[in-house]
PDB file of C-alpha atoms and ligand atoms in Angstrom:
ATOM      1  CA  UNK A   1      76.808  75.225 -26.713  1.00  0.00           C
ATOM      2  CA  UNK A   2      79.627  76.237 -24.980  1.00  0.00           C
ATOM      3  CA  UNK A   3      79.697  79.937 -24.434  1.00  0.00           C
ATOM      4  CA  UNK A   4      82.986  80.459 -25.892  1.00  0.00           C
ATOM      5  CA  UNK A   5      81.904  78.700 -29.000  1.00  0.00           C
ATOM      6  CA  UNK A   6      78.763  80.566 -29.120  1.00  0.00           C
ATOM      7  CA  UNK A   7      80.467  84.183 -28.793  1.00  0.00           C
ATOM      8  CA  UNK A   8      83.221  83.343 -31.256  1.00  0.00           C
ATOM      9  CA  UNK A   9      80.340  82.365 -33.587  1.00  0.00           C
ATOM     10  CA  UNK A  10      78.732  85.221 -32.978  1.00  0.00           C
ATOM     11  CA  UNK A  11      82.081  87.531 -33.562  1.00  0.00           C
ATOM     12  CA  UNK A  12      82.827  85.544 -37.165  1.00  0.00           C
ATOM     13  CA  UNK A  13      79.432  86.599 -38.028  1.00  0.00           C
ATOM     14  CA  UNK A  14      79.906  90.305 -37.554  1.00  0.00           C
ATOM     15  CA  UNK A  15      82.929  90.135 -39.124  1.00  0.00           C
ATOM     16  CA  UNK A  16      81.282  89.503 -42.560  1.00  0.00           C
ATOM     17  CA  UNK A  17      80.546  93.015 -42.406  1.00  0.00           C
ATOM     18  CA  UNK A  18      84.131  94.195 -41.297  1.00  0.00           C
ATOM     19  CA  UNK A  19      86.984  96.084 -43.422  1.00  0.00           C
ATOM     20  CA  UNK A  20      89.620  93.264 -44.347  1.00  0.00           C
ATOM     21  CA  UNK A  21      92.361  95.877 -42.760  1.00  0.00           C
ATOM     22  CA  UNK A  22      90.457  96.028 -39.741  1.00  0.00           C
ATOM     23  CA  UNK A  23      89.946  92.490 -38.512  1.00  0.00           C
ATOM     24  CA  UNK A  24      92.071  89.013 -39.420  1.00  0.00           C
ATOM     25  CA  UNK A  25      88.903  87.311 -39.822  1.00  0.00           C
ATOM     26  CA  UNK A  26      87.313  89.768 -42.328  1.00  0.00           C
ATOM     27  CA  UNK A  27      91.011  89.684 -44.134  1.00  0.00           C
ATOM     28  CA  UNK A  28      90.446  85.857 -44.390  1.00  0.00           C
ATOM     29  CA  UNK A  29      87.010  86.447 -45.841  1.00  0.00           C
ATOM     30  CA  UNK A  30      88.161  88.894 -48.426  1.00  0.00           C
ATOM     31  CA  UNK A  31      90.909  86.481 -49.783  1.00  0.00           C
ATOM     32  CA  UNK A  32      88.039  83.827 -50.095  1.00  0.00           C
ATOM     33  CA  UNK A  33      87.191  79.933 -49.285  1.00  0.00           C
ATOM     34  CA  UNK A  34      90.653  78.663 -50.790  1.00  0.00           C
ATOM     35  CA  UNK A  35      92.734  80.807 -48.392  1.00  0.00           C
ATOM     36  CA  UNK A  36      90.541  79.629 -45.609  1.00  0.00           C
ATOM     37  CA  UNK A  37      90.913  76.078 -46.272  1.00  0.00           C
ATOM     38  CA  UNK A  38      94.563  76.544 -46.787  1.00  0.00           C
ATOM     39  CA  UNK A  39      94.842  77.765 -43.437  1.00  0.00           C
ATOM     40  CA  UNK A  40      92.786  74.807 -42.206  1.00  0.00           C
ATOM     41  CA  UNK A  41      95.052  72.790 -43.518  1.00  0.00           C
ATOM     42  CA  UNK A  42      98.170  74.334 -42.443  1.00  0.00           C
ATOM     43  CA  UNK A  43      96.719  74.321 -38.621  1.00  0.00           C
ATOM     44  CA  UNK A  44      96.280  70.722 -38.933  1.00  0.00           C
ATOM     45  CA  UNK A  45      99.503  69.830 -40.241  1.00  0.00           C
ATOM     46  CA  UNK A  46     100.823  71.944 -37.064  1.00  0.00           C
ATOM     47  CA  UNK A  47      98.464  70.371 -34.618  1.00  0.00           C
ATOM     48  CA  UNK A  48      99.902  66.890 -35.797  1.00  0.00           C
ATOM     49  CA  UNK A  49     103.429  68.377 -35.394  1.00  0.00           C
ATOM     50  CA  UNK A  50     103.273  69.339 -32.075  1.00  0.00           C
ATOM     51  CA  UNK A  51     101.117  65.977 -31.278  1.00  0.00           C
ATOM     52  CA  UNK A  52     104.124  63.955 -32.201  1.00  0.00           C
ATOM     53  CA  UNK A  53     106.657  66.369 -30.111  1.00  0.00           C
ATOM     54  CA  UNK A  54     104.175  65.558 -26.943  1.00  0.00           C
ATOM     55  CA  UNK A  55     104.559  62.073 -27.820  1.00  0.00           C
ATOM     56  CA  UNK A  56     108.071  62.305 -27.794  1.00  0.00           C
ATOM     57  CA  UNK A  57     108.365  63.997 -24.364  1.00  0.00           C
ATOM     58  CA  UNK A  58     107.779  67.754 -25.732  1.00  0.00           C
ATOM     59  CA  UNK A  59     105.809  70.752 -24.183  1.00  0.00           C
ATOM     60  CA  UNK A  60     102.105  70.176 -24.279  1.00  0.00           C
ATOM     61  CA  UNK A  61     101.044  74.200 -24.603  1.00  0.00           C
ATOM     62  CA  UNK A  62     102.449  74.015 -28.189  1.00  0.00           C
ATOM     63  CA  UNK A  63      99.511  71.313 -28.565  1.00  0.00           C
ATOM     64  CA  UNK A  64      96.805  73.206 -27.073  1.00  0.00           C
ATOM     65  CA  UNK A  65      97.801  76.471 -28.905  1.00  0.00           C
ATOM     66  CA  UNK A  66      97.977  74.732 -32.391  1.00  0.00           C
ATOM     67  CA  UNK A  67      94.661  72.788 -31.587  1.00  0.00           C
ATOM     68  CA  UNK A  68      93.121  76.182 -30.856  1.00  0.00           C
ATOM     69  CA  UNK A  69      94.603  77.337 -34.209  1.00  0.00           C
ATOM     70  CA  UNK A  70      92.902  74.536 -36.048  1.00  0.00           C
ATOM     71  CA  UNK A  71      89.610  74.670 -34.279  1.00  0.00           C
ATOM     72  CA  UNK A  72      89.474  78.658 -34.773  1.00  0.00           C
ATOM     73  CA  UNK A  73      90.188  78.377 -38.138  1.00  0.00           C
ATOM     74  CA  UNK A  74      87.809  75.359 -38.744  1.00  0.00           C
ATOM     75  CA  UNK A  75      85.048  77.897 -37.388  1.00  0.00           C
ATOM     76  CA  UNK A  76      85.817  80.471 -40.065  1.00  0.00           C
ATOM     77  CA  UNK A  77      85.605  77.844 -42.625  1.00  0.00           C
ATOM     78  CA  UNK A  78      81.880  76.666 -41.561  1.00  0.00           C
ATOM     79  CA  UNK A  79      81.033  80.299 -40.977  1.00  0.00           C
ATOM     80  CA  UNK A  80      82.256  81.207 -44.661  1.00  0.00           C
ATOM     81  CA  UNK A  81      80.032  78.527 -45.837  1.00  0.00           C
ATOM     82  CA  UNK A  82      76.970  79.549 -44.065  1.00  0.00           C
ATOM     83  CA  UNK A  83      77.335  76.943 -41.236  1.00  0.00           C
ATOM     84  CA  UNK A  84      77.083  77.463 -37.663  1.00  0.00           C
ATOM     85  CA  UNK A  85      78.795  75.178 -35.005  1.00  0.00           C
ATOM     86  CA  UNK A  86      75.834  74.512 -33.173  1.00  0.00           C
ATOM     87  CA  UNK A  87      75.398  71.839 -36.204  1.00  0.00           C
ATOM     88  CA  UNK A  88      78.744  70.138 -35.444  1.00  0.00           C
ATOM     89  CA  UNK A  89      77.686  69.899 -32.104  1.00  0.00           C
ATOM     90  CA  UNK A  90      74.329  68.566 -32.651  1.00  0.00           C
ATOM     91  CA  UNK A  91      75.957  66.054 -34.902  1.00  0.00           C
ATOM     92  CA  UNK A  92      78.482  64.912 -32.163  1.00  0.00           C
ATOM     93  CA  UNK A  93      75.334  64.766 -29.887  1.00  0.00           C
ATOM     94  CA  UNK A  94      73.525  62.595 -32.362  1.00  0.00           C
ATOM     95  CA  UNK A  95      76.445  60.163 -32.132  1.00  0.00           C
ATOM     96  CA  UNK A  96      76.928  60.058 -28.219  1.00  0.00           C
ATOM     97  CA  UNK A  97      76.773  56.671 -27.387  1.00  0.00           C
ATOM     98  CA  UNK A  98      76.652  54.941 -30.547  1.00  0.00           C
ATOM     99  CA  UNK A  99      80.000  52.834 -30.971  1.00  0.00           C
ATOM    100  CA  UNK A 100      82.336  53.749 -33.691  1.00  0.00           C
ATOM    101  CA  UNK A 101      82.484  49.991 -34.693  1.00  0.00           C
ATOM    102  CA  UNK A 102      78.846  49.509 -34.663  1.00  0.00           C
ATOM    103  CA  UNK A 103      78.391  53.020 -36.664  1.00  0.00           C
ATOM    104  CA  UNK A 104      81.015  51.338 -39.293  1.00  0.00           C
ATOM    105  CA  UNK A 105      79.460  48.124 -39.278  1.00  0.00           C
ATOM    106  CA  UNK A 106      75.789  49.499 -39.871  1.00  0.00           C
ATOM    107  CA  UNK A 107      77.386  51.530 -43.025  1.00  0.00           C
ATOM    108  CA  UNK A 108      79.294  48.951 -44.743  1.00  0.00           C
ATOM    109  CA  UNK A 109      77.812  45.945 -45.102  1.00  0.00           C
ATOM    110  CA  UNK A 110      80.140  42.775 -45.071  1.00  0.00           C
ATOM    111  CA  UNK A 111      81.479  41.336 -47.989  1.00  0.00           C
TER     112      UNK A 111
HETATM  113  N1  PRT B   1      90.890  83.126 -31.717  1.00  0.00           N
HETATM  114  C1  PRT B   1      91.389  83.747 -32.429  1.00  0.00           C
HETATM  115  C2  PRT B   1      92.529  83.519 -33.249  1.00  0.00           C
HETATM  116  N2  PRT B   1      93.416  82.511 -33.052  1.00  0.00           N
HETATM  117  C3  PRT B   1      94.256  82.612 -33.955  1.00  0.00           C
HETATM  118  N3  PRT B   1      94.325  83.930 -34.464  1.00  0.00           N
HETATM  119  C4  PRT B   1      95.041  84.496 -35.638  1.00  0.00           C
HETATM  120  O1  PRT B   1      95.203  83.805 -36.552  1.00  0.00           O
HETATM  121  C5  PRT B   1      96.468  83.752 -37.189  1.00  0.00           C
HETATM  122  C6  PRT B   1      97.215  82.781 -37.381  1.00  0.00           C
HETATM  123  O2  PRT B   1      98.171  82.385 -38.382  1.00  0.00           O
HETATM  124  P1  PRT B   1      99.361  82.128 -38.360  1.00  0.00           P
HETATM  125  O3  PRT B   1      99.851  81.890 -37.261  1.00  0.00           O
HETATM  126  O4  PRT B   1      99.812  81.016 -39.506  1.00  0.00           O
HETATM  127  O5  PRT B   1     100.179  83.490 -38.923  1.00  0.00           O
HETATM  128  P2  PRT B   1     100.061  84.420 -40.077  1.00  0.00           P
HETATM  129  O6  PRT B   1     101.650  84.207 -40.377  1.00  0.00           O
HETATM  130  O7  PRT B   1      99.515  85.608 -39.009  1.00  0.00           O
HETATM  131  O8  PRT B   1      98.888  84.002 -40.905  1.00  0.00           O
HETATM  132  P3  PRT B   1      99.147  84.068 -42.553  1.00  0.00           P
HETATM  133  O9  PRT B   1      99.637  85.438 -42.974  1.00  0.00           O
HETATM  134  O10 PRT B   1      99.970  83.087 -42.841  1.00  0.00           O
HETATM  135  O11 PRT B   1      97.739  83.758 -43.109  1.00  0.00           O
HETATM  136  C7  PRT B   1      97.266  84.925 -36.515  1.00  0.00           C
HETATM  137  O12 PRT B   1      97.430  86.005 -37.010  1.00  0.00           O
HETATM  138  C8  PRT B   1      96.639  84.670 -35.209  1.00  0.00           C
HETATM  139  O13 PRT B   1      96.525  86.171 -34.459  1.00  0.00           O
HETATM  140  C9  PRT B   1      93.155  84.321 -34.034  1.00  0.00           C
HETATM  141  N4  PRT B   1      92.325  85.661 -34.614  1.00  0.00           N
HETATM  142  C10 PRT B   1      91.394  85.993 -33.705  1.00  0.00           C
HETATM  143  N5  PRT B   1      90.690  85.214 -32.921  1.00  0.00           N
HETATM  144  C11 PRT B   1      89.305  85.429 -32.532  1.00  0.00           C
HETATM  145  O14 PRT B   1      88.617  85.996 -33.224  1.00  0.00           O
HETATM  146  C12 PRT B   1      88.346  87.448 -33.090  1.00  0.00           C
HETATM  147  C13 PRT B   1      87.954  88.339 -34.127  1.00  0.00           C
HETATM  148  O15 PRT B   1      89.375  88.643 -34.477  1.00  0.00           O
HETATM  149  P4  PRT B   1      89.536  89.804 -35.672  1.00  0.00           P
HETATM  150  O16 PRT B   1      88.991  89.511 -36.892  1.00  0.00           O
HETATM  151  O17 PRT B   1      90.894  89.866 -35.907  1.00  0.00           O
HETATM  152  O18 PRT B   1      89.236  91.218 -34.973  1.00  0.00           O
HETATM  153  C14 PRT B   1      89.341  87.685 -31.773  1.00  0.00           C
HETATM  154  O19 PRT B   1      88.744  88.811 -30.922  1.00  0.00           O
HETATM  155  C15 PRT B   1      89.531  86.260 -31.164  1.00  0.00           C
HETATM  156  O20 PRT B   1      88.503  86.075 -30.357  1.00  0.00           O
END
């Protein structure tokens, strides 16, 4: 796993024992899953808007910034539900080399 992801996952676990006023992550845990999911949705929308801007000739830095926000809040969602990012990387590894078209065809028998 990327060192950055592993370190961040460790910090997100530690923040489960931190006071909400001492840490942004702890404050989100304290507000609960609905607030965390709201943030994931908000960051997803901001990422989409930034991508549209880049396609229209805008600044790519904003897209990178918003994608980092989206990944970060997705990691908090996983941690809040007791899941480690390694599970997502394992799933991507499992899919590696498997064509999306082939996977979909195996899932959906043709009518
Ligand atoms: N990577 C991040 C990170 N990315 C974004 N953010 C915060 O996520 C928030 C993003 O929310 P918005 O942009 O919507 O701004 P906001 O208005 O403050 O948010 P709301 O009031 O709407 O909830 C901002 O407060 C950012 O500072 C992050 N906060 C923390 N981290 C990492 O998490 C670690 C632990 O952070 P603390 O728990 O705060 O110590 C840090 O050391 C960093 O490594």
